[in-house]
Coordinates of C-alpha atoms in Angstrom, one line a residue:
M18 CA 0.0 0.0 0.0
T19 CA 1.6 3.3 -1.1
G20 CA -0.6 5.8 0.8
E21 CA -2.6 8.8 -0.3
H22 CA -1.1 11.5 -2.4
N23 CA -4.1 13.8 -3.1
L24 CA -3.8 16.8 -0.7
G25 CA -7.6 17.3 -0.6
A26 CA -8.2 13.7 0.3
L27 CA -5.5 13.8 2.9
L28 CA -7.0 16.9 4.6
R29 CA -10.5 15.5 4.4
H30 CA -9.7 12.0 5.8
M31 CA -6.9 12.8 8.3
R32 CA -9.0 11.8 11.3
P33 CA -6.7 13.1 14.1
K34 CA -6.4 10.8 17.2
M35 CA -4.8 12.0 20.4
L36 CA -2.9 9.3 22.3
D37 CA -3.2 9.1 26.0
G38 CA -0.4 10.5 28.2
T39 CA 2.2 13.3 28.0
F40 CA 5.3 12.8 25.9
V41 CA 8.6 14.6 26.3
F42 CA 11.9 15.0 24.4
C43 CA 15.1 13.7 26.0
T44 CA 18.6 13.3 24.7
I45 CA 21.3 10.8 25.5
P46 CA 24.9 10.7 24.2
T47 CA 25.2 8.9 20.8
S48 CA 27.8 6.6 22.4
E49 CA 25.2 5.3 24.9
A50 CA 22.7 2.6 24.2
I51 CA 19.0 3.3 24.8
P52 CA 18.2 1.9 28.3
E53 CA 16.1 -1.2 27.9
A54 CA 13.6 0.1 30.4
L55 CA 12.6 2.8 28.0
K56 CA 10.1 2.3 25.1
P57 CA 10.6 5.4 22.9
Q58 CA 7.8 6.5 20.7
L59 CA 10.5 8.0 18.5
T60 CA 14.3 7.9 18.3
F61 CA 16.5 10.0 16.1
R62 CA 20.3 10.1 16.1
E63 CA 22.1 13.4 15.5
P64 CA 25.8 14.2 16.0
E65 CA 25.0 16.0 19.2
G66 CA 23.0 13.1 20.8
T67 CA 20.2 10.7 20.4
T68 CA 16.8 12.2 20.8
L69 CA 14.2 10.1 22.5
V70 CA 10.5 10.9 22.7
I71 CA 9.1 9.0 25.6
S72 CA 6.4 9.3 28.2
R73 CA 7.0 11.8 30.9
E74 CA 6.6 9.0 33.5
E75 CA 9.4 7.0 31.8
A76 CA 11.7 10.1 31.7
E77 CA 11.1 10.8 35.4
A78 CA 11.6 7.2 36.4
A79 CA 14.9 7.1 34.5
G80 CA 16.0 10.4 36.0
L81 CA 16.3 12.0 32.5
R82 CA 16.0 15.7 32.0
Y83 CA 13.3 16.5 29.5
A84 CA 11.8 19.3 27.4
F85 CA 8.5 20.1 25.7
P86 CA 5.8 18.2 27.5
S87 CA 3.4 17.4 24.7
R88 CA 0.5 15.4 23.5
L89 CA 0.9 13.1 20.5
I90 CA -1.7 13.4 17.8
T91 CA -1.7 10.8 15.0
L92 CA -3.3 11.8 11.6
T93 CA -4.7 8.3 10.9
V94 CA -5.0 8.7 7.1
H95 CA -2.3 6.6 5.4
S96 CA -0.3 9.4 3.7
A97 CA 2.3 8.6 1.1
L98 CA 5.8 9.5 2.1
D99 CA 6.2 11.6 -1.0
A100 CA 2.8 13.4 -0.7
V101 CA 3.2 17.2 -1.2
G102 CA 1.9 19.9 1.1
F103 CA 0.0 17.8 3.7
L104 CA 2.1 18.8 6.7
A105 CA 2.7 22.3 5.3
A106 CA -1.0 22.9 5.2
I107 CA -1.6 21.5 8.7
T108 CA 1.4 23.2 10.4
A109 CA 0.5 26.5 8.8
R110 CA -3.0 26.4 10.3
L111 CA -1.6 25.5 13.7
A112 CA 0.9 28.3 13.4
E113 CA -2.0 30.8 12.7
A114 CA -3.5 29.6 15.9
G115 CA -0.2 30.2 17.8
I116 CA 0.3 26.5 18.5
S117 CA 3.8 25.1 18.1
V118 CA 4.2 21.7 16.6
N119 CA 6.9 19.1 16.1
A120 CA 5.8 16.9 13.1
V121 CA 7.1 13.4 12.4
S122 CA 6.3 11.3 9.3
A123 CA 6.4 7.6 9.7
F124 CA 5.7 4.9 7.1
H125 CA 1.9 4.9 7.5
H126 CA 1.0 8.1 9.2
D127 CA 2.1 11.6 10.2
H128 CA 2.3 12.5 13.9
L129 CA 2.1 15.8 15.6
L130 CA 3.6 16.7 19.0
V131 CA 1.9 19.8 20.4
P132 CA 2.2 21.5 23.8
D133 CA 0.1 19.5 26.3
D134 CA -1.7 22.7 27.4
R135 CA -2.8 23.5 23.8
A136 CA -3.7 19.9 22.7
D137 CA -7.4 20.4 22.8
E138 CA -7.1 23.6 20.8
A139 CA -4.9 21.8 18.3
M140 CA -7.5 19.0 17.9
A141 CA -10.2 21.7 17.3
V142 CA -8.0 23.2 14.5
L143 CA -7.4 19.8 12.9
H144 CA -11.1 18.9 13.0
G145 CA -11.8 22.3 11.5
I146 CA -9.4 21.6 8.6
S147 CA -10.9 18.1 7.9
S148 CA -14.4 19.5 7.8
E149 CA -13.6 22.1 5.2
R150 CA -14.3 21.5 1.5
H151 CA -11.0 20.5 -0.2
L152 CA -10.7 20.0 -4.0

């Protein structure tokens, strides 16, 4: 399955779903293995360190410093990895509402990490986008 390319269809059928819990960003040195007790939602290696997006509870239990307490919203439409403009359209509307977002594309879906205290607002913006008429 290759995923949807049509921007209008993506916006109409994105069906945002907010996951339970608060997620945070942590970093560990690239030379260190990810502790087995952690179950990251996301990992990304950069020269400066490995970023982990994990639950706040996991970070606190592991004694890790963290930043950006956020809620994770999955856009459940299967978007193609080479679809053009989908995240741009969504993040622009969230920006208009003054809501910061960290977007991540995975094989099947796109995911948004938004500030935990603005998550309900972000969901309202997303539902508004999906209810609009798109060509």
